[in-house]
Coordinates of C-alpha atoms and ligand atoms in Angstrom, one line a residue:
Chain T
X1 CA -20.4 28.0 33.4
X2 CA -17.4 30.3 32.6
X3 CA -14.0 29.4 31.5
X4 CA -10.8 30.1 33.3
X5 CA -9.8 33.6 32.2
X6 CA -6.3 32.6 32.1
X7 CA -6.8 30.7 28.9
X8 CA -8.2 31.6 25.4
X9 CA -11.5 29.7 24.9
X10 CA -10.8 26.0 24.5
X11 CA -7.0 26.7 25.2
X12 CA -5.7 27.2 21.6
X13 CA -5.4 30.7 20.3
X14 CA -7.9 31.8 17.5
X15 CA -5.3 31.6 14.7
X16 CA -4.3 28.1 15.5
X17 CA -8.0 27.1 15.6
X18 CA -8.6 28.7 12.2
X19 CA -5.6 26.8 10.8
X20 CA -7.1 23.5 12.2
X21 CA -10.6 24.4 10.8
X22 CA -9.1 25.0 7.4
X23 CA -7.5 21.5 7.5
X24 CA -10.8 20.1 8.7
X25 CA -12.7 21.7 5.9
X26 CA -10.2 20.3 3.4
X27 CA -10.5 16.9 5.0
X28 CA -14.3 17.0 4.7
X29 CA -14.0 17.9 1.2
X30 CA -11.7 14.9 0.4
X31 CA -13.2 12.1 2.4
X32 CA -10.6 9.8 4.0
X33 CA -7.6 11.9 2.6
X34 CA -5.1 12.7 5.4
X35 CA -4.5 16.5 5.6
X36 CA -1.3 17.7 7.3
X37 CA -1.7 20.5 10.0
X38 CA 0.6 22.4 12.3
X39 CA 0.0 20.4 15.4
X40 CA 0.7 22.4 18.5
X41 CA 2.2 21.5 21.7
X42 CA -0.5 20.5 24.1
X43 CA -0.4 20.2 27.9
X44 CA -0.7 16.5 27.6
X45 CA 1.8 13.9 26.3
X46 CA 1.3 12.3 22.8
X47 CA -0.8 9.2 23.3
X48 CA -3.1 11.1 25.4
X49 CA -5.2 12.2 22.5
X50 CA -3.5 15.5 21.6
X51 CA -4.7 15.3 18.0
X52 CA -8.4 14.7 19.0
X53 CA -8.1 17.5 21.5
X54 CA -7.0 20.0 19.0
X55 CA -9.8 18.9 16.6
X56 CA -12.3 19.2 19.5
X57 CA -11.0 22.7 20.4
X58 CA -11.2 23.7 16.9
X59 CA -14.9 22.8 16.5
X60 CA -16.1 23.5 20.0
X61 CA -18.6 26.4 20.7
X62 CA -19.8 27.6 24.1
X63 CA -23.1 25.9 23.7
X64 CA -21.7 22.4 23.0
X65 CA -22.0 19.5 25.3
X66 CA -19.0 17.4 25.4
X67 CA -18.6 13.7 26.1
X68 CA -15.3 11.9 26.0
X69 CA -14.8 8.1 26.1
X70 CA -11.9 5.9 26.3
X71 CA -12.4 2.1 25.6
X72 CA -16.1 2.9 25.6
X73 CA -15.8 4.2 29.2
X74 CA -16.4 7.6 30.4
X75 CA -14.5 7.2 33.7
X76 CA -11.1 6.4 32.8
X77 CA -8.3 8.8 33.7
X78 CA -7.9 9.9 30.1
X79 CA -11.5 10.6 29.6
X80 CA -11.9 12.4 32.8
X81 CA -8.9 14.6 32.5
X82 CA -9.9 15.5 28.8
X83 CA -13.4 16.6 30.0
X84 CA -12.0 18.5 33.0
X85 CA -9.5 20.2 30.5
X86 CA -12.4 21.4 28.4
X87 CA -14.6 22.5 31.4
X88 CA -11.8 24.6 32.7
X89 CA -10.5 26.2 29.4
X90 CA -13.9 26.5 27.6
X91 CA -16.4 26.5 30.5
X92 CA -18.5 24.2 28.4
X93 CA -21.0 21.5 29.8
X94 CA -19.8 17.8 29.8
X95 CA -21.9 14.8 29.9
X96 CA -21.6 10.9 30.0
X97 CA -24.7 10.6 28.0
X98 CA -24.2 9.8 24.3
X99 CA -27.8 11.1 23.5
X100 CA -27.2 14.5 25.3
X101 CA -23.6 15.1 23.8
X102 CA -23.2 17.3 20.7
X103 CA -19.5 16.5 20.5
X104 CA -18.1 13.1 21.4
X105 CA -14.3 12.7 21.5
X106 CA -13.4 9.0 21.5
X107 CA -10.4 6.6 21.8
X108 CA -11.1 3.0 20.7
X109 CA -14.9 2.9 20.4
X110 CA -17.9 4.2 18.6
X111 CA -21.0 4.5 20.9
X112 CA -23.6 1.7 20.6
X113 CA -26.4 4.3 20.3
X114 CA -26.9 5.5 16.7
X115 CA -25.4 9.0 16.3
X116 CA -27.5 12.0 14.8
X117 CA -26.9 14.6 12.2
X118 CA -26.3 17.3 15.0
X119 CA -23.5 15.3 16.6
X120 CA -19.8 15.2 15.8
X121 CA -17.5 12.3 16.6
X122 CA -13.9 13.1 17.0
X123 CA -11.3 10.3 17.0
X124 CA -8.0 10.3 18.8
X125 CA -5.7 8.7 16.2
X126 CA -2.3 7.3 17.2
X127 CA -1.4 6.0 13.6
X128 CA -3.2 7.6 10.8
X129 CA -1.3 5.8 7.9
X130 CA -3.1 2.5 7.1
X131 CA -0.2 1.4 4.7
X132 CA 2.6 2.4 7.1
X133 CA 3.3 -1.1 8.4
X134 CA 3.4 -2.5 4.9
X135 CA 5.3 0.3 3.2
X136 CA 7.6 2.3 5.6
X137 CA 8.6 4.9 3.0
X138 CA 6.3 7.9 3.5
X139 CA 6.7 9.3 0.0
X140 CA 5.8 6.0 -1.4
X141 CA 2.5 5.8 0.8
X142 CA 1.5 9.2 -0.3
X143 CA 2.1 8.1 -3.9
X144 CA 0.0 5.0 -3.4
X145 CA -2.9 7.1 -2.0
X146 CA -2.6 9.7 -4.9
X147 CA -2.8 6.8 -7.5
X148 CA -5.4 4.8 -5.4
X149 CA -2.8 2.0 -5.6
X150 CA -4.1 -0.2 -2.8
X151 CA -3.1 -3.8 -4.0
X152 CA -0.7 -4.0 -1.0
X153 CA -3.4 -3.7 1.5
X154 CA -5.2 -6.6 0.0
X155 CA -2.0 -8.5 0.1
X156 CA -2.0 -8.0 4.0
X157 CA -5.5 -9.4 4.1
X158 CA -4.6 -12.2 1.9
X159 CA -1.6 -13.1 4.2
X160 CA -4.0 -13.0 7.1
X161 CA -6.2 -15.7 5.5
X162 CA -3.2 -17.9 4.3
X163 CA -1.8 -17.8 7.7
X164 CA -4.8 -18.0 10.0
X165 CA -7.7 -19.2 7.8
X166 CA -9.5 -15.9 8.3
X167 CA -8.7 -12.2 8.3
X168 CA -7.1 -11.8 11.8
X169 CA -7.1 -8.0 11.9
X170 CA -9.5 -7.1 14.7
X171 CA -8.6 -3.4 15.4
X172 CA -7.8 -0.6 12.9
X173 CA -9.3 -2.7 10.3
X174 CA -8.8 -0.8 7.1
X175 CA -11.7 0.9 5.2
X176 CA -12.3 2.4 1.8
X177 CA -14.0 5.9 2.2
X178 CA -16.3 7.0 -0.5
X179 CA -14.8 4.4 -2.8
X180 CA -11.6 6.3 -3.2
X181 CA -9.3 6.7 -0.2
X182 CA -8.0 3.9 2.1
X183 CA -8.3 4.9 5.7
X184 CA -7.4 3.6 9.2
X185 CA -10.4 4.1 11.4
X186 CA -7.9 4.4 14.4
X187 CA -7.9 1.4 16.9
X188 CA -11.6 0.9 17.1
X189 CA -12.5 -2.8 17.1
X190 CA -13.5 -4.0 13.6
X191 CA -16.9 -4.6 15.2
X192 CA -17.5 -0.8 15.1
X193 CA -16.5 -0.4 11.4
X194 CA -20.1 -0.8 10.0
X195 CA -21.2 2.0 12.2
X196 CA -19.1 4.4 10.3
X197 CA -20.8 3.7 7.0
X198 CA -23.4 6.2 6.1
X199 CA -23.2 7.6 9.7
X200 CA -25.5 10.9 10.0
X201 CA -22.9 12.4 12.2
X202 CA -19.6 14.1 11.0
X203 CA -16.6 12.1 11.9
X204 CA -13.2 13.9 12.4
X205 CA -9.9 12.1 13.0
X206 CA -7.0 13.9 14.7
X207 CA -3.4 12.5 14.9
X208 CA -1.4 14.9 17.0
X209 CA 2.1 13.2 16.9
X210 CA 1.7 12.5 13.0
X211 CA 0.2 15.9 12.4
X212 CA -2.7 14.7 10.3
X213 CA -6.3 15.2 10.1
X214 CA -9.0 13.3 8.2
X215 CA -12.6 13.2 8.0
X216 CA -15.7 11.2 7.0
X217 CA -18.7 13.6 6.1
X218 CA -22.2 12.6 7.1
X219 CA -23.8 9.9 4.9
X220 CA -20.5 8.8 3.3
X221 CA -19.9 5.2 2.3
X222 CA -17.3 3.5 4.5
X223 CA -16.5 -0.1 3.3
X224 CA -14.3 -2.6 5.3
X225 CA -11.8 -4.3 2.8
X226 CA -12.4 -7.9 2.3
X227 CA -12.6 -10.7 -0.3
X228 CA -15.7 -11.9 -2.2
X229 CA -15.2 -15.4 -0.6
X230 CA -14.0 -14.1 2.7
X231 CA -16.5 -11.3 3.4
X232 CA -15.9 -8.9 6.3
X233 CA -17.4 -10.0 9.6
X234 CA -17.7 -7.7 12.6
X235 CA -16.5 -10.0 15.4
X236 CA -17.7 -9.8 19.0
X237 CA -17.3 -12.2 22.0
X238 CA -20.3 -14.7 21.6
X239 CA -21.8 -13.9 25.0
X240 CA -24.5 -11.6 26.5
X241 CA -23.6 -8.7 28.8
X242 CA -23.7 -9.9 32.4
X243 CA -25.1 -6.5 33.4
X244 CA -27.7 -5.5 30.8
X245 CA -28.2 -8.8 28.9
X246 CA -27.5 -7.2 25.6
X247 CA -26.5 -9.7 22.9
X248 CA -25.5 -7.4 20.1
X249 CA -23.0 -5.0 21.6
X250 CA -19.3 -5.0 21.8
X251 CA -18.3 -6.7 25.1
X252 CA -15.1 -6.5 27.4
X253 CA -14.0 -9.6 29.3
X254 CA -13.6 -8.6 33.1
X255 CA -11.8 -10.7 35.5
X256 CA -13.6 -11.1 38.7
X257 CA -11.3 -13.0 41.0
X258 CA -7.7 -14.4 40.8
X259 CA -8.9 -18.0 40.1
X260 CA -10.0 -17.5 36.6
X261 CA -13.5 -16.1 37.2
X262 CA -14.7 -13.8 34.3
X263 CA -17.6 -12.1 33.0
X264 CA -18.5 -10.2 29.9
X265 CA -20.0 -6.6 30.1
X266 CA -20.7 -4.0 27.6
X267 CA -17.8 -1.8 26.7
X268 CA -20.0 1.1 26.1
X269 CA -20.8 1.9 29.8
X270 CA -23.3 4.7 29.0
X271 CA -25.3 2.4 26.8
X272 CA -25.2 -0.4 29.3
X273 CA -26.4 1.7 32.2
X274 CA -29.3 3.1 30.2
X275 CA -30.3 -0.5 29.4
X276 CA -30.1 -1.5 32.9
X277 CA -32.2 1.4 33.9
X278 CA -34.9 0.4 31.4
X279 CA -34.7 -3.1 32.6
X280 CA -35.3 -2.1 36.1
X281 CA -38.1 0.3 35.1
X282 CA -39.9 -2.5 33.4
X283 CA -39.7 -4.9 36.3
Chain D
X1 CA 15.1 -7.1 -43.6
X2 CA 13.7 -8.9 -40.6
X3 CA 10.1 -9.9 -40.9
X4 CA 9.3 -8.7 -37.4
X5 CA 10.4 -5.2 -38.1
X6 CA 7.6 -4.7 -40.8
X7 CA 5.1 -4.8 -37.8
X8 CA 4.4 -1.8 -35.5
X9 CA 7.0 -2.0 -32.8
X10 CA 5.8 -2.1 -29.1
X11 CA 8.4 0.2 -27.7
X12 CA 10.5 2.7 -29.6
X13 CA 13.3 4.9 -28.3
X14 CA 15.0 7.7 -30.3
X15 CA 18.2 9.5 -29.7
X16 CA 18.2 8.9 -25.7
X17 CA 20.8 10.9 -24.0
X18 CA 21.6 11.0 -20.3
X19 CA 24.7 12.4 -18.7
X20 CA 25.7 11.9 -15.0
X21 CA 28.2 14.8 -14.6
X22 CA 30.9 14.2 -17.2
X23 CA 29.8 10.5 -17.9
X24 CA 27.6 9.9 -20.7
X25 CA 25.5 6.9 -19.6
X26 CA 23.3 7.2 -22.7
X27 CA 24.6 8.8 -25.8
X28 CA 22.1 8.9 -28.7
X29 CA 20.5 5.5 -28.2
X30 CA 17.8 4.2 -30.6
X31 CA 15.9 1.1 -30.1
X32 CA 12.8 -0.6 -31.4
X33 CA 11.3 -3.8 -29.9
X34 CA 8.5 -5.8 -31.6
X35 CA 5.8 -7.9 -30.0
X36 CA 7.1 -11.4 -29.1
X37 CA 10.7 -10.4 -29.7
X38 CA 13.6 -11.0 -27.3
X39 CA 16.4 -8.4 -27.5
X40 CA 19.4 -8.6 -25.5
X41 CA 21.5 -5.7 -24.5
X42 CA 25.2 -6.6 -23.8
X43 CA 28.3 -4.7 -22.9
X44 CA 30.8 -4.4 -20.1
X45 CA 29.9 -3.1 -16.6
X46 CA 29.2 0.8 -16.7
X47 CA 28.3 0.8 -20.4
X48 CA 24.7 2.3 -19.6
X49 CA 22.7 -0.9 -19.8
X50 CA 20.8 -0.5 -16.5
X51 CA 20.3 3.1 -17.2
X52 CA 18.8 2.3 -20.6
X53 CA 16.4 0.0 -19.0
X54 CA 15.3 2.4 -16.4
X55 CA 14.8 5.2 -19.0
X56 CA 12.8 2.9 -21.3
X57 CA 10.5 1.9 -18.5
X58 CA 10.1 5.4 -17.3
X59 CA 11.7 5.0 -13.9
X60 CA 14.3 7.6 -14.8
X61 CA 14.1 10.8 -17.3
X62 CA 16.7 11.2 -19.9
X63 CA 18.2 14.6 -20.8
X64 CA 16.9 14.3 -24.3
X65 CA 15.1 11.8 -26.5
X66 CA 11.8 10.0 -27.0
X67 CA 10.3 6.8 -25.8
X68 CA 6.8 5.5 -27.1
X69 CA 4.9 2.6 -26.2
X70 CA 2.2 1.5 -28.7
X71 CA 2.1 5.2 -29.7
X72 CA 1.9 6.6 -26.2
X73 CA 4.7 9.1 -25.1
X74 CA 6.2 7.1 -22.1
X75 CA 8.1 10.2 -20.9
X76 CA 5.1 12.6 -21.1
X77 CA 2.5 10.2 -19.5
X78 CA 1.3 10.8 -16.0
X79 CA 2.7 8.9 -13.1
X80 CA -0.6 7.1 -12.6
X81 CA -0.7 5.9 -16.2
X82 CA 3.0 4.7 -16.1
X83 CA 2.3 2.9 -12.9
X84 CA -0.8 1.3 -14.4
X85 CA 1.4 0.0 -17.3
X86 CA 4.0 -1.2 -14.9
X87 CA 1.5 -3.5 -13.0
X88 CA -0.4 -4.7 -16.1
X89 CA 1.3 -4.7 -19.5
X90 CA 4.8 -4.4 -18.4
X91 CA 7.0 -6.3 -16.0
X92 CA 10.5 -5.6 -14.5
X93 CA 12.7 -8.4 -13.2
X94 CA 15.6 -7.2 -11.1
X95 CA 18.9 -8.7 -10.8
X96 CA 18.6 -9.0 -7.1
X97 CA 15.3 -10.8 -6.2
X98 CA 15.1 -8.7 -3.0
X99 CA 14.4 -5.7 -5.2
X100 CA 11.6 -7.4 -7.0
X101 CA 10.0 -9.4 -4.2
X102 CA 8.4 -8.7 -0.9
X103 CA 10.6 -10.8 1.3
X104 CA 8.2 -10.9 4.4
X105 CA 5.2 -11.9 2.3
X106 CA 4.4 -15.5 1.3
X107 CA 5.2 -16.8 -2.2
X108 CA 1.4 -16.8 -2.9
X109 CA 1.0 -13.3 -1.7
X110 CA 3.9 -12.1 -3.9
X111 CA 2.3 -13.8 -7.1
X112 CA -1.1 -12.4 -6.0
X113 CA 0.0 -8.8 -5.5
X114 CA -0.3 -7.7 -9.1
X115 CA -3.7 -9.5 -9.4
X116 CA -5.1 -7.6 -6.3
X117 CA -3.6 -4.4 -7.5
X118 CA -5.7 -4.8 -10.6
X119 CA -8.8 -5.7 -8.9
X120 CA -8.9 -9.3 -8.2
X121 CA -11.1 -9.9 -5.0
X122 CA -11.6 -13.7 -4.9
X123 CA -9.2 -15.3 -2.4
X124 CA -9.7 -18.8 -3.8
X125 CA -9.0 -17.7 -7.4
X126 CA -5.9 -15.8 -6.4
X127 CA -4.7 -19.0 -4.7
X128 CA -5.5 -21.0 -7.8
X129 CA -3.5 -18.6 -10.0
X130 CA -0.6 -18.5 -7.5
X131 CA -0.5 -22.3 -7.5
X132 CA -0.6 -22.5 -11.4
X133 CA 2.3 -19.9 -11.7
X134 CA 4.4 -21.7 -9.1
X135 CA 4.1 -24.9 -11.2
X136 CA 5.0 -23.0 -14.3
X137 CA 8.3 -21.8 -12.7
X138 CA 8.9 -25.2 -11.3
X139 CA 8.2 -24.4 -7.5
X140 CA 6.3 -26.9 -5.6
X141 CA 2.8 -25.2 -5.0
X142 CA 2.8 -26.8 -1.5
X143 CA 5.4 -24.1 -0.8
X144 CA 2.9 -21.3 -1.6
X145 CA 2.6 -20.1 2.0
X146 CA 6.4 -19.9 2.7
X147 CA 8.1 -16.7 2.5
X148 CA 10.8 -16.2 -0.1
X149 CA 13.4 -15.8 2.5
X150 CA 13.4 -19.6 2.8
X151 CA 13.9 -20.1 -0.9
X152 CA 17.4 -20.6 -2.7
X153 CA 18.6 -17.7 -4.9
X154 CA 17.3 -19.6 -8.0
X155 CA 13.9 -20.2 -6.6
X156 CA 13.6 -16.5 -5.5
X157 CA 14.4 -15.5 -9.1
X158 CA 11.8 -17.9 -10.5
X159 CA 9.4 -16.7 -8.0
X160 CA 10.0 -13.0 -9.1
X161 CA 9.4 -14.1 -12.7
X162 CA 6.0 -15.8 -11.7
X163 CA 5.0 -12.7 -9.9
X164 CA 5.7 -10.7 -12.9
X165 CA 4.1 -12.9 -15.5
X166 CA 0.9 -13.5 -13.7
X167 CA -0.9 -10.5 -15.4
X168 CA 0.4 -11.7 -18.7
X169 CA 2.4 -8.5 -19.6
X170 CA 3.3 -7.8 -23.2
X171 CA 6.8 -6.4 -22.3
X172 CA 9.3 -7.5 -19.7
X173 CA 12.4 -5.7 -18.8
X174 CA 15.0 -8.1 -17.3
X175 CA 18.3 -6.7 -15.7
X176 CA 20.9 -9.4 -15.5
X177 CA 18.2 -12.0 -14.1
X178 CA 20.8 -14.8 -13.7
X179 CA 23.5 -12.4 -12.4
X180 CA 24.0 -13.6 -8.9
X181 CA 23.5 -17.3 -9.4
X182 CA 25.6 -20.3 -9.7
X183 CA 26.4 -21.5 -13.2
X184 CA 24.3 -24.5 -13.1
X185 CA 21.4 -22.5 -11.6
X186 CA 21.9 -20.1 -14.3
X187 CA 21.4 -22.6 -17.0
X188 CA 18.2 -23.9 -15.6
X189 CA 16.8 -20.3 -15.2
X190 CA 17.6 -19.4 -18.7
X191 CA 15.9 -22.6 -20.1
X192 CA 12.8 -21.6 -18.0
X193 CA 12.8 -18.0 -19.3
X194 CA 13.2 -19.4 -23.0
X195 CA 10.3 -21.7 -22.5
X196 CA 8.1 -19.1 -20.9
X197 CA 8.9 -16.4 -23.3
X198 CA 8.1 -18.7 -26.3
X199 CA 4.9 -20.0 -24.7
X200 CA 3.6 -16.6 -23.8
X201 CA 4.8 -14.7 -26.8
X202 CA 6.4 -12.1 -24.5
X203 CA 8.5 -9.3 -25.7
X204 CA 11.6 -9.1 -23.5
X205 CA 14.4 -6.7 -23.1
X206 CA 17.1 -8.5 -21.3
X207 CA 20.4 -6.9 -20.1
X208 CA 23.1 -9.5 -19.6
X209 CA 26.9 -9.6 -19.8
X210 CA 26.6 -13.2 -20.6
X211 CA 27.1 -13.7 -24.3
X212 CA 26.0 -17.3 -24.1
X213 CA 22.8 -16.3 -22.4
X214 CA 22.2 -13.8 -25.2
X215 CA 22.7 -16.4 -27.8
X216 CA 20.2 -18.7 -26.2
X217 CA 17.5 -16.3 -25.6
X218 CA 17.7 -13.4 -28.0
X219 CA 16.4 -12.8 -31.5
X220 CA 18.4 -9.6 -31.7
X221 CA 21.1 -7.9 -29.7
X222 CA 22.5 -4.6 -29.1
X223 CA 26.2 -4.1 -28.1
X224 CA 26.7 -1.0 -25.8
X225 CA 29.8 0.7 -24.9
X226 CA 30.1 4.1 -23.1
X227 CA 26.5 4.8 -23.6
X228 CA 26.6 4.3 -27.3
X229 CA 25.1 1.3 -29.3
X230 CA 28.3 0.4 -31.2
X231 CA 26.5 -2.7 -33.0
X232 CA 23.1 -4.3 -33.4
X233 CA 21.5 -7.0 -35.5
X234 CA 20.3 -10.5 -35.3
X235 CA 22.0 -12.5 -32.7
X236 CA 23.8 -15.1 -34.8
X237 CA 25.0 -12.5 -37.1
X238 CA 26.5 -10.3 -34.5
X239 CA 28.1 -13.1 -32.7
X240 CA 29.2 -15.1 -35.6
X241 CA 30.4 -12.1 -37.8
X242 CA 31.0 -9.1 -35.5
X243 CA 31.6 -5.9 -37.3
X244 CA 32.7 -3.5 -34.5
X245 CA 36.1 -4.0 -33.0
X246 CA 34.5 -3.9 -29.5
X247 CA 32.1 -6.7 -30.4
X248 CA 34.9 -8.6 -31.8
X249 CA 36.8 -8.2 -28.6
X250 CA 33.8 -9.1 -26.5
X251 CA 33.1 -12.3 -28.5
X252 CA 36.7 -13.5 -28.6
X253 CA 37.2 -12.9 -24.9
X254 CA 34.1 -15.2 -24.2
X255 CA 35.6 -17.8 -26.6
X256 CA 39.0 -17.5 -25.0
X257 CA 37.5 -17.9 -21.5
Ligands
LIG1 N1 22.5 7.4 -10.4 C1 23.7 7.6 -10.9 N2 24.5 8.7 -10.6 C2 25.7 8.9 -11.2 N3 26.2 8.0 -12.1 C3 25.5 6.9 -12.3 C4 24.2 6.6 -11.9 N4 23.8 5.6 -12.4 C5 24.6 5.1 -13.2 N5 25.8 5.9 -13.2 C6 26.9 5.7 -14.2 O1 26.5 5.8 -15.4 C7 27.3 4.7 -16.1 C8 26.4 3.6 -16.6 O2 25.9 2.9 -15.5 P1 24.9 1.6 -15.6 O3 23.8 2.0 -16.5 O4 24.6 1.1 -14.3 O5 25.8 0.6 -16.5 P2 25.7 -0.9 -16.6 O6 24.3 -1.4 -16.1 O7 25.9 -1.3 -18.0 O8 26.8 -1.7 -15.8 C9 28.3 4.2 -15.2 O9 29.5 5.0 -15.4 C10 27.7 4.5 -13.8 O10 28.7 4.8 -12.9
LIG2 MG1 23.7 -2.8 -14.6

């Protein structure tokens, strides 16, 4: 496949890509630390993953195979249009298979299939600052990161338990990276947090509007914050997938009619269809 | 000589000077505070009391002078080290409880913050400590999960004190802690502060324009005017036998009121 000659490879010009790569290298060198970068205008509105797209553009090579997921699914508008964007501007191959992909750009999920060393997971991040809702002053949150002054984050979890009897945070659940930096894992479900710990793949996070890049290098410790007597628990709906029968994956609730009928199915559509195919083959 | 002054001071300041344009907020201030000692700083509004507390606690840099805490140079230490002191061995009680409390966080969470900031990770233990400290400042522990916005001004101030004392600091800075309160509430708060300070052996540097509060709480007092300490000494001596005309005026105006 060739890319549209009207664009530079992967849309961004080479100096912008180099600038983003420098930010990525710095981010990899300081796991979990938010590195500012000169976010460019992209032909998509913020909220459509402009940060993730710029990171993907900067790491993409002609031989890469790109998968894009949104809420675990490959066929939402957002995922489809980002894949089309890179097919057109970079001429690269795209896939819906987690196994076949070399770069996976994601919004809201980590694939169920274990990722490998030769893969990169790129997260689209809407709100990179985990302390932002607790401490609105940006200069102060930076100081808190610099001093590893994270008591306030535990206050938030304390308040959750005091109010609800358990930690009620189920998305963007804060993590400590490499025992040093507090990081927001973007709005993935807390269920996915354990997958980040010691992951063989490189994890890159891009926030377009907030102009921040951060990273978790391969095989890095990522721990969800908790209390000794209220340990972190990855929560999923207590059902099995209606389609593939999986009992240990993250499930979406789907309404089937307008009289309250509902089923639970895997949120990771690629994983689910692979399991369905395996079941059929076995039968 | 005072028996305390023979021991090593906790905090020492020498020749502190700070100008805001033409105003000398601090003009050559010296001060020592010893472990377990309560020192009051009195003086009219604008005399430099708040500025002095901010400089001593490292929140603000003076133009010149030295501050040392147990031999460490406060002005020269890294911000990380100063912040560590601020959440462990030091405390700061603000005049306005809103400046010292997180108004959207429950009373228990407010008290627990310093514990969590210094590594406490057991929810049950944090609750126990919060309950203990609420009791000590005479707030019903049953109100632990309420936010301070629901508390009266006096309760908010007591909560701010509990939140500060939970890590058992050695030195507490208080800036007009009874300032915005009704007179009857002030009296109760002063009694509470006096009891806690004596119990815990805290050193306290308290700013007040209330001479009666100084007499009740302080072992020693400093009288400030235009950024200068015009008189200092044991509280009873300064109040019963003021030497400086300004102190005489302060004392007599209180007596007249
Ligand atoms: N940030 C500042 N900028 C300019 N002037 C200030 C500032 N802070 C205090 N001052 C001035 O310094 C003097 C001492 O103020 P302050 O320490 O607040 O006095 P006190 O607490 O005794 O009322 C006053 O004249 C005040 O107006
Ligand atoms: Mg003042």
